[in-house]
Coordinates of C-alpha atoms and ligand atoms in Angstrom, one line a residue:
M1151 CA -15.2 129.2 183.0
R1152 CA -12.0 129.6 185.1
D1153 CA -10.7 133.0 186.3
V1154 CA -7.2 132.4 184.9
M1155 CA -5.6 129.9 182.5
V1156 CA -1.8 129.7 183.1
I1157 CA 0.1 128.1 180.2
G1158 CA 3.3 126.4 181.4
A1159 CA 4.5 125.0 184.7
G1160 CA 8.1 126.1 184.9
L1161 CA 9.1 128.4 187.8
S1162 CA 7.1 131.4 186.5
G1163 CA 3.9 129.4 185.8
L1164 CA 3.9 127.5 189.0
L1165 CA 4.6 130.5 191.1
A1166 CA 2.0 132.7 189.4
A1167 CA -0.6 129.9 189.6
I1168 CA -0.1 129.5 193.4
R1169 CA -0.3 133.3 194.0
L1170 CA -3.5 133.6 191.9
R1171 CA -5.1 130.7 193.7
Q1172 CA -4.1 132.1 197.1
A1173 CA -5.9 135.3 196.1
G1174 CA -9.1 133.2 195.7
L1175 CA -9.1 132.9 191.9
S1176 CA -9.9 129.6 190.1
V1177 CA -6.8 128.6 188.1
A1178 CA -6.2 126.1 185.4
L1179 CA -2.4 125.3 185.0
V1180 CA -1.9 123.7 181.6
H1181 CA 1.4 122.3 180.6
K1182 CA 2.8 119.9 178.1
G1183 CA 5.7 118.9 180.3
R1184 CA 7.9 120.0 183.1
G1185 CA 9.9 123.2 183.0
G1186 CA 13.5 124.2 183.3
L1187 CA 13.4 124.3 187.1
Q1188 CA 13.4 120.5 187.0
L1189 CA 16.7 120.5 185.1
G1190 CA 18.4 123.2 187.1
Q1191 CA 20.7 123.7 190.0
G1192 CA 18.1 124.6 192.6
T1193 CA 19.5 128.1 192.9
V1194 CA 17.7 131.4 192.1
D1195 CA 19.9 133.7 190.0
V1196 CA 18.8 137.3 190.1
L1197 CA 21.6 139.0 188.2
G1198 CA 25.0 137.3 188.2
Y1199 CA 26.9 139.2 185.4
R1200 CA 26.6 142.6 183.7
P1201 CA 29.1 141.5 182.2
Q1202 CA 31.4 141.7 185.2
R1203 CA 30.4 139.6 188.2
V1204 CA 27.6 141.3 190.3
A1205 CA 28.0 141.4 194.1
R1206 CA 24.8 143.4 194.9
P1207 CA 22.1 142.7 192.2
L1208 CA 19.5 145.2 193.2
D1209 CA 21.9 148.0 194.0
E1210 CA 23.5 147.5 190.5
L1211 CA 20.1 147.1 188.7
D1212 CA 19.8 150.7 187.5
E1213 CA 23.3 150.8 186.0
F1214 CA 22.7 147.4 184.4
L1215 CA 19.4 148.6 182.9
A1216 CA 20.9 151.9 181.7
D1217 CA 23.7 149.9 179.9
Q1218 CA 21.0 147.6 178.4
H1219 CA 19.0 150.6 177.2
R1220 CA 22.1 152.0 175.4
A1221 CA 22.9 148.7 173.8
S1222 CA 19.4 147.6 172.7
D1223 CA 16.0 149.1 171.7
I1224 CA 14.2 146.2 173.4
A1225 CA 13.4 146.8 177.1
H1226 CA 14.8 144.3 179.5
P1227 CA 12.1 142.4 181.6
Y1228 CA 13.6 144.0 184.8
A1229 CA 12.8 147.4 183.3
H1230 CA 9.1 146.5 183.6
T1231 CA 9.2 144.7 186.9
G1232 CA 11.6 146.9 188.7
A1233 CA 13.6 146.0 191.9
D1234 CA 10.5 145.8 194.1
A1235 CA 9.0 142.9 192.1
I1236 CA 12.3 141.1 192.2
R1237 CA 12.4 141.5 196.0
E1238 CA 8.7 140.5 196.3
G1239 CA 9.1 137.5 193.9
V1240 CA 12.1 135.9 195.5
G1241 CA 10.8 136.6 199.0
Y1242 CA 7.5 135.0 198.1
L1243 CA 9.2 131.9 196.6
A1244 CA 11.5 131.5 199.6
E1245 CA 8.6 131.8 202.0
L1246 CA 6.5 129.3 200.1
L1247 CA 9.3 126.7 199.9
G1248 CA 10.7 127.3 203.5
E1249 CA 14.3 127.2 204.8
D1250 CA 14.7 123.5 204.2
Y1251 CA 14.7 124.3 200.5
L1252 CA 16.0 127.8 199.9
V1253 CA 18.1 130.4 201.8
G1254 CA 19.7 133.6 200.7
D1255 CA 19.2 137.3 200.0
A1256 CA 18.1 139.0 196.9
E1257 CA 20.3 142.0 197.8
V1258 CA 23.6 140.1 198.0
N1259 CA 25.1 137.5 195.7
V1260 CA 27.4 134.8 196.9
A1261 CA 29.6 132.5 194.8
L1262 CA 29.2 128.7 194.8
P1263 CA 31.6 126.1 193.5
T1264 CA 30.5 124.5 190.2
A1265 CA 31.0 121.0 188.7
V1266 CA 34.1 122.3 186.9
G1267 CA 35.5 124.1 189.9
A1268 CA 34.6 127.6 188.9
L1269 CA 32.8 130.0 191.3
R1270 CA 29.3 131.0 190.1
P1271 CA 27.3 133.9 191.5
T1272 CA 23.7 133.4 192.7
A1273 CA 21.3 135.0 195.2
Y1274 CA 19.3 132.1 196.7
Y1275 CA 20.5 128.5 197.1
P1276 CA 19.5 125.3 198.9
P1277 CA 20.8 125.1 202.5
S1278 CA 22.8 122.0 201.4
M1279 CA 25.1 124.4 199.5
A1280 CA 25.6 126.9 202.5
D1281 CA 28.9 125.4 203.6
G1282 CA 30.3 126.0 200.1
V1283 CA 29.5 129.8 200.0
V1284 CA 32.3 132.2 199.1
S1285 CA 31.3 135.7 199.9
L1286 CA 31.6 138.4 197.2
D1287 CA 31.8 141.0 199.9
P1288 CA 35.3 141.1 201.3
A1289 CA 34.0 142.6 204.5
K1290 CA 31.8 139.6 205.2
P1291 CA 33.6 136.3 204.8
G1292 CA 31.6 133.3 203.7
A1293 CA 31.8 129.7 204.9
L1294 CA 34.8 129.2 202.6
R1295 CA 37.6 131.8 202.7
A1296 CA 41.2 132.2 201.8
G1297 CA 43.1 129.1 203.2
S1298 CA 39.9 127.0 203.8
A1299 CA 40.6 123.4 203.0
V1300 CA 38.1 121.5 200.9
V1301 CA 38.1 117.8 200.0
V1302 CA 36.0 117.2 196.9
V1303 CA 34.6 113.7 197.1
G1304 CA 33.4 111.7 194.1
I1305 CA 31.1 108.7 194.2
R1306 CA 32.6 105.9 192.1
E1307 CA 29.3 104.7 190.8
F1308 CA 28.2 108.3 189.7
K1309 CA 30.1 109.2 186.6
D1310 CA 29.0 112.9 186.1
F1311 CA 31.3 114.3 188.8
T1312 CA 35.1 114.4 188.6
P1313 CA 36.7 115.5 191.9
E1314 CA 40.2 115.8 190.6
L1315 CA 39.0 118.4 188.0
I1316 CA 36.9 120.3 190.5
A1317 CA 39.5 120.4 193.2
G1318 CA 42.3 121.4 190.8
N1319 CA 40.3 124.3 189.4
L1320 CA 38.8 125.3 192.7
A1321 CA 42.3 125.9 194.1
L1322 CA 43.1 128.2 191.2
N1323 CA 40.3 130.7 191.8
D1324 CA 41.5 134.0 193.2
L1325 CA 38.9 134.8 195.9
P1326 CA 37.2 138.2 195.9
G1327 CA 39.0 139.2 199.2
G1328 CA 42.3 137.8 198.0
G1329 CA 43.9 134.4 198.6
R1330 CA 42.8 131.0 197.4
L1331 CA 41.2 127.8 198.7
E1332 CA 43.1 124.6 199.3
A1333 CA 41.5 121.7 197.6
R1334 CA 42.1 118.0 197.1
A1335 CA 40.2 115.1 195.7
D1336 CA 39.0 111.8 197.1
W1337 CA 36.5 109.0 196.4
V1338 CA 33.9 106.9 198.1
S1339 CA 31.7 104.1 196.9
F1340 CA 27.9 104.2 197.1
P1341 CA 26.0 102.2 194.6
A1342 CA 22.3 103.2 194.5
R1343 CA 21.4 99.5 194.3
D1344 CA 23.5 96.5 195.4
G1345 CA 26.3 95.7 192.9
E1346 CA 25.4 98.6 190.6
V1347 CA 28.5 100.1 188.9
D1348 CA 26.7 103.0 187.1
S1349 CA 24.1 104.8 189.2
T1350 CA 22.2 107.9 188.3
G1351 CA 22.2 110.9 190.5
L1352 CA 18.5 110.6 191.1
N1353 CA 18.8 106.9 192.2
I1354 CA 21.6 107.7 194.6
A1355 CA 19.5 110.6 196.0
R1356 CA 16.5 108.3 196.4
A1357 CA 18.7 105.7 198.2
L1358 CA 19.8 108.4 200.6
D1359 CA 16.2 109.3 201.4
D1360 CA 16.3 106.0 203.4
P1361 CA 18.0 106.8 206.8
A1362 CA 19.2 103.2 206.9
R1363 CA 21.3 103.6 203.8
R1364 CA 23.1 106.8 205.0
G1365 CA 25.4 105.0 207.4
A1366 CA 27.6 103.5 204.7
L1367 CA 28.3 106.9 203.2
V1368 CA 28.8 108.5 206.6
D1369 CA 31.5 106.0 207.6
Q1370 CA 33.5 106.5 204.5
L1371 CA 33.3 110.3 204.7
K1372 CA 34.4 110.2 208.4
A1373 CA 37.4 108.0 207.5
L1374 CA 38.6 110.3 204.7
G1375 CA 38.0 113.8 206.1
R1376 CA 41.0 115.5 207.8
P1377 CA 40.6 117.9 210.7
G1378 CA 39.3 121.4 209.6
E1379 CA 38.3 120.2 206.1
T1380 CA 35.0 121.0 204.5
I1381 CA 33.6 118.1 202.4
A1382 CA 32.1 118.7 199.0
L1383 CA 29.9 116.0 197.3
P1384 CA 27.8 115.9 194.1
A1385 CA 24.3 117.3 194.7
V1386 CA 22.6 113.9 195.2
L1387 CA 22.2 113.9 199.0
G1388 CA 18.5 113.0 199.2
H1389 CA 15.6 113.7 196.9
E1390 CA 12.2 113.7 198.7
D1391 CA 13.3 113.9 202.3
P1392 CA 14.3 117.6 202.9
T1393 CA 16.0 116.6 206.2
A1394 CA 18.3 114.0 204.5
F1395 CA 21.2 116.4 204.0
A1396 CA 21.0 117.9 207.5
D1397 CA 21.0 114.4 209.0
L1398 CA 24.1 113.3 206.9
R1399 CA 25.9 116.5 207.8
S1400 CA 25.3 116.0 211.5
Q1401 CA 26.3 112.4 211.4
V1402 CA 29.6 113.2 209.5
G1403 CA 30.3 116.0 212.0
S1404 CA 32.1 118.3 209.6
P1405 CA 31.0 121.1 207.3
L1406 CA 29.6 119.5 204.1
F1407 CA 28.1 120.9 200.9
E1408 CA 26.6 119.8 197.6
I1409 CA 28.0 120.9 194.2
P1410 CA 25.3 120.9 191.5
V1411 CA 25.9 118.5 188.6
P1412 CA 24.9 118.7 184.9
P1413 CA 21.1 118.3 184.2
P1414 CA 18.9 116.7 185.2
G1415 CA 19.7 118.2 188.6
V1416 CA 18.4 116.8 191.8
P1417 CA 18.3 120.2 193.6
G1418 CA 16.1 121.6 190.8
M1419 CA 13.8 118.5 191.1
R1420 CA 13.4 119.1 194.8
L1421 CA 12.2 122.7 194.2
N1422 CA 10.0 121.6 191.3
D1423 CA 8.4 118.8 193.2
R1424 CA 7.7 121.0 196.3
L1425 CA 6.2 123.8 194.2
T1426 CA 4.0 121.4 192.3
R1427 CA 2.8 119.9 195.6
I1428 CA 2.0 123.4 197.0
A1429 CA 0.1 124.2 193.8
K1430 CA -2.0 121.0 194.1
E1431 CA -2.6 121.5 197.8
A1432 CA -3.8 125.0 197.0
R1433 CA -6.2 123.4 194.5
V1434 CA -4.8 124.8 191.4
E1435 CA -6.3 122.6 188.6
V1436 CA -3.3 121.0 187.0
F1437 CA -3.6 119.7 183.4
L1438 CA -0.3 117.8 182.9
G1439 CA 0.7 116.6 179.5
S1440 CA -1.6 119.0 177.8
N1441 CA -0.4 120.9 174.8
V1442 CA -1.9 124.3 174.2
L1443 CA -2.3 124.7 170.5
G1444 CA -3.9 128.1 170.2
A1445 CA -6.7 130.3 171.5
D1446 CA -10.2 131.6 170.6
S1447 CA -10.6 135.4 170.7
A1448 CA -13.1 138.0 169.9
G1449 CA -12.9 141.8 169.9
G1450 CA -9.3 141.9 171.2
V1451 CA -10.1 139.6 174.2
L1452 CA -8.9 136.0 174.5
Q1453 CA -11.9 133.7 175.3
A1454 CA -10.5 130.2 175.5
G1455 CA -7.3 128.3 175.2
V1456 CA -7.4 125.4 172.8
V1457 CA -5.9 122.3 174.4
G1458 CA -4.9 119.2 172.4
T1459 CA -6.7 116.3 174.0
T1460 CA -7.2 112.8 172.7
G1461 CA -9.8 112.6 170.0
H1462 CA -10.7 116.3 170.0
D1463 CA -9.5 119.7 171.1
T1464 CA -10.8 121.2 174.4
H1465 CA -11.6 124.9 174.5
L1466 CA -10.8 126.0 178.1
K1467 CA -12.5 129.3 178.8
A1468 CA -11.0 131.8 181.2
R1469 CA -11.2 135.5 182.0
A1470 CA -7.5 136.1 181.9
F1471 CA -4.5 134.2 180.4
L1472 CA -0.9 134.0 181.5
L1473 CA 1.6 132.8 178.9
A1474 CA 4.4 131.3 181.0
A1475 CA 5.6 128.8 178.4
G1476 CA 9.3 129.5 178.4
G1477 CA 11.5 130.5 175.4
F1478 CA 13.5 128.6 172.8
E1479 CA 14.4 125.8 175.3
S1480 CA 10.7 124.8 175.7
G1481 CA 9.7 125.2 172.0
T1482 CA 7.6 128.3 172.5
L1483 CA 9.9 130.3 170.4
E1484 CA 11.2 128.8 167.2
L1485 CA 13.8 129.8 164.7
D1486 CA 13.4 128.6 161.1
S1487 CA 16.1 128.1 158.5
Y1488 CA 15.5 131.7 157.1
Q1489 CA 16.3 133.1 160.6
K1490 CA 12.6 133.9 161.1
V1491 CA 11.6 133.6 164.7
S1492 CA 8.0 132.8 165.7
E1493 CA 6.0 132.3 168.9
T1494 CA 4.4 128.9 168.4
I1495 CA 1.4 128.9 170.7
L1496 CA -0.6 132.1 170.0
G1497 CA 1.3 133.5 167.0
L1498 CA 2.2 136.7 168.9
P1499 CA 4.2 139.5 167.4
L1500 CA 7.8 139.4 168.8
A1501 CA 10.3 142.0 169.7
I1502 CA 13.4 141.3 167.5
P1503 CA 16.7 143.1 167.7
A1504 CA 17.9 144.8 164.5
G1505 CA 20.7 143.1 162.6
E1506 CA 22.1 139.6 162.5
L1507 CA 20.4 137.4 165.1
I1508 CA 23.3 134.9 165.3
H1509 CA 26.9 135.9 165.0
D1510 CA 29.8 133.5 164.5
T1511 CA 32.0 134.4 167.5
W1512 CA 31.8 131.7 170.0
A1513 CA 32.1 133.9 173.0
G1514 CA 29.7 136.8 173.8
Q1515 CA 26.0 137.3 173.6
Q1516 CA 23.8 136.1 170.7
P1517 CA 21.1 138.7 169.9
L1518 CA 18.7 135.8 169.1
F1519 CA 18.3 135.0 172.8
S1520 CA 16.8 138.4 173.5
V1521 CA 13.9 137.8 171.1
G1522 CA 10.6 137.3 172.9
V1523 CA 7.2 138.9 173.6
A1524 CA 7.0 142.5 174.6
T1525 CA 4.9 143.7 177.6
N1526 CA 3.9 146.8 179.5
D1527 CA 4.6 147.2 183.2
D1528 CA 1.6 145.0 184.1
M1529 CA 3.1 142.2 182.0
V1530 CA 0.2 142.6 179.5
V1531 CA 1.5 141.4 176.1
V1532 CA 1.9 144.3 173.7
D1533 CA 2.6 144.6 170.0
P1534 CA 6.2 146.0 169.9
A1535 CA 5.4 148.0 166.8
T1536 CA 2.6 150.0 168.5
G1537 CA 2.9 149.4 172.2
E1538 CA -0.8 148.5 172.3
P1539 CA -2.0 145.3 174.0
V1540 CA -2.4 142.4 171.6
Y1541 CA -5.3 141.1 173.8
S1542 CA -6.5 143.0 176.8
N1543 CA -6.5 139.9 179.0
L1544 CA -3.2 138.2 178.0
Y1545 CA -0.2 138.5 180.3
A1546 CA 3.3 137.0 180.0
A1547 CA 6.0 136.0 182.4
G1548 CA 9.4 134.2 182.5
G1549 CA 11.6 132.9 179.6
V1550 CA 9.2 134.0 176.9
L1551 CA 9.8 137.7 177.6
A1552 CA 12.0 139.7 175.3
G1553 CA 15.1 141.7 176.1
A1554 CA 17.2 139.4 178.4
Q1555 CA 20.2 137.2 177.8
R1556 CA 19.2 135.0 180.7
W1557 CA 22.1 132.5 180.5
D1558 CA 24.8 135.2 180.2
E1559 CA 23.3 137.4 182.8
K1560 CA 22.4 134.6 185.1
S1561 CA 19.0 136.2 185.5
G1562 CA 16.6 133.5 184.5
E1563 CA 15.0 132.6 187.8
G1564 CA 14.9 136.3 189.0
I1565 CA 13.1 137.3 185.8
A1566 CA 10.7 134.3 186.2
V1567 CA 9.7 135.1 189.8
A1568 CA 9.6 138.9 189.4
S1569 CA 7.5 138.8 186.2
A1570 CA 5.2 136.0 187.6
V1571 CA 4.4 138.0 190.8
R1572 CA 4.0 141.2 188.8
A1573 CA 1.6 139.5 186.3
A1574 CA -0.3 137.7 189.0
D1575 CA -0.9 140.9 191.0
A1576 CA -2.0 142.8 187.9
I1577 CA -4.5 140.0 187.0
I1578 CA -5.8 139.9 190.6
S1579 CA -6.4 143.6 190.6
N1580 CA -7.8 143.7 187.1
L1581 CA -10.2 140.8 187.7
A1582 CA -11.3 142.4 191.0
G1583 CA -12.0 145.5 188.9
G1584 CA -14.3 143.4 186.6
Q1585 CA -12.0 143.0 183.5
R1586 CA -13.6 140.9 180.9
Ligands
FAD1489 C1 19.0 123.1 181.8 C2 18.7 124.6 182.2 C3 19.7 125.2 183.0 C4 19.4 126.6 183.3 N1 20.4 127.2 184.1 C5 20.2 128.5 184.4 C6 21.1 129.2 185.2 O1 22.2 128.7 185.5 N2 20.9 130.5 185.5 C7 19.7 131.2 185.1 O2 19.6 132.3 185.4 N3 18.8 130.5 184.3 C8 19.0 129.2 184.0 N4 18.1 128.6 183.2 C9 16.9 129.3 182.8 C10 15.8 129.4 183.9 O3 15.7 128.1 184.5 C11 14.5 129.8 183.3 O4 14.7 131.0 182.6 C12 13.4 130.0 184.3 O5 13.3 128.9 185.1 C13 12.1 130.4 183.7 O6 11.4 129.4 183.2 P1 9.9 129.6 182.7 O7 9.0 129.2 183.8 O8 9.7 130.9 182.1 O9 9.8 128.5 181.6 P2 10.2 127.0 181.5 O10 10.9 126.5 182.8 O11 11.0 126.8 180.2 O12 8.8 126.2 181.5 C14 8.0 126.3 180.3 C15 6.7 125.5 180.6 O13 5.8 125.7 179.5 C16 5.4 124.5 179.1 N5 5.0 124.6 177.6 C17 5.7 125.0 176.6 N6 5.0 125.0 175.5 C18 3.7 124.6 175.8 C19 2.5 124.4 175.1 N7 2.4 124.6 173.8 N8 1.4 124.0 175.8 C20 1.5 123.7 177.2 N9 2.6 123.9 177.9 C21 3.7 124.4 177.2 C22 6.5 123.5 179.3 O14 6.1 122.2 179.3 C23 6.9 124.0 180.7 O15 6.1 123.5 181.7 C24 18.3 127.2 182.9 C25 17.3 126.5 182.1 C26 17.5 125.2 181.8 C27 16.5 124.5 180.9

């Protein structure tokens, strides 16, 4: 019997599993595939919009939650975790990963250029994006400020990045402190393999892990850069070597930053790979490619997770269970053609907003996305109708939680880390107290 079975290896499952293991508990991390982190931008969004752009997420949290409370009868995950768990969660994640992977501040958002030339708020970001930071606090200018000159450079063999579009739009943004950037577009050529005309981002990143391949890119960037310009490139500057970007930047000799591209995103893969390595080094027992189909229970307590394995199902016993299996995007929540939403792994009761779940206006929030499992402040899953625990030893974290509009709010990773840390700490303390 393990101490804890964690279902799902996205950001919330990986982080909770590492924390539980570091506390000395035995942990089985069971997942059918990789999580959203792998597809993402490598940033940690705590709270980006409410709906206006947020400059100081934790200072604005109370007002945000009060607005949420007025608009919906479903509690937002941050109402359970509070600001302290957000601070603790992102701090813990940043410390685990180290400054080669993540820098920033949960208290202060910055804006980063996107692949369509907009400015997107986030709290933590890879150091390879630092030269592209626009401050949201007019009193503290970021690396890019009014009048800064940026050359957005496309790689001819990489088709998912259009420098003319990005540069054109970037120059149209009114900066928070007033003024605009100056931006132009240019191109280099860098086939991941000799003669290749169509290279994937991952293959280019892997090629740049090899120091001997970097020179060709450096020479072209030096030739096109003008004095005082900051160079922006697609986020493909190295995959496994965390020093590849710093080496490229120092060889080019000018400010340089990565702009995330549509999924799959290399910056997200870097974080995912590093967290997975940390989990394995900590001796978390990882069951990759394992679908959890259900669970055995008795007397209001979960006993074992049922894992689909070849030939027969395996019943994995544990003292506590953490459901970190994501939401609609990972198949844990499902909507049928009668607009009935279900939780597909444990058949849990869901918190569902009143009224139409999907409305037909293109813009604005869809109530459907706030459907999820309800919890108490220890992240124990409760029945929304009674507020009572469904199982005394079942916790939940991340995208499966009810009450958030993660994409609109830009709160997905913040919720994942805050709820993971909150749930892990509750499990640690309850198991130490002899919960069965
Ligand atoms: C493409 C993409 C872009 C995003 N962009 C943003 C953004 O810009 N800003 C933002 O705030 N948020 C964004 N998000 C959301 C954010 O990444 C997630 O909310 C956050 O990472 C939380 O993920 P999670 O750990 O809860 O679940 P996920 O990352 O979804 O992981 C779920 C895990 O559960 C596993 N699983 C599911 N079902 C089972 C089962 N039956 N048995 C075993 N394992 C199972 C999956 O294989 C996976 O490992 C994005 C997500 C995606 C996918």
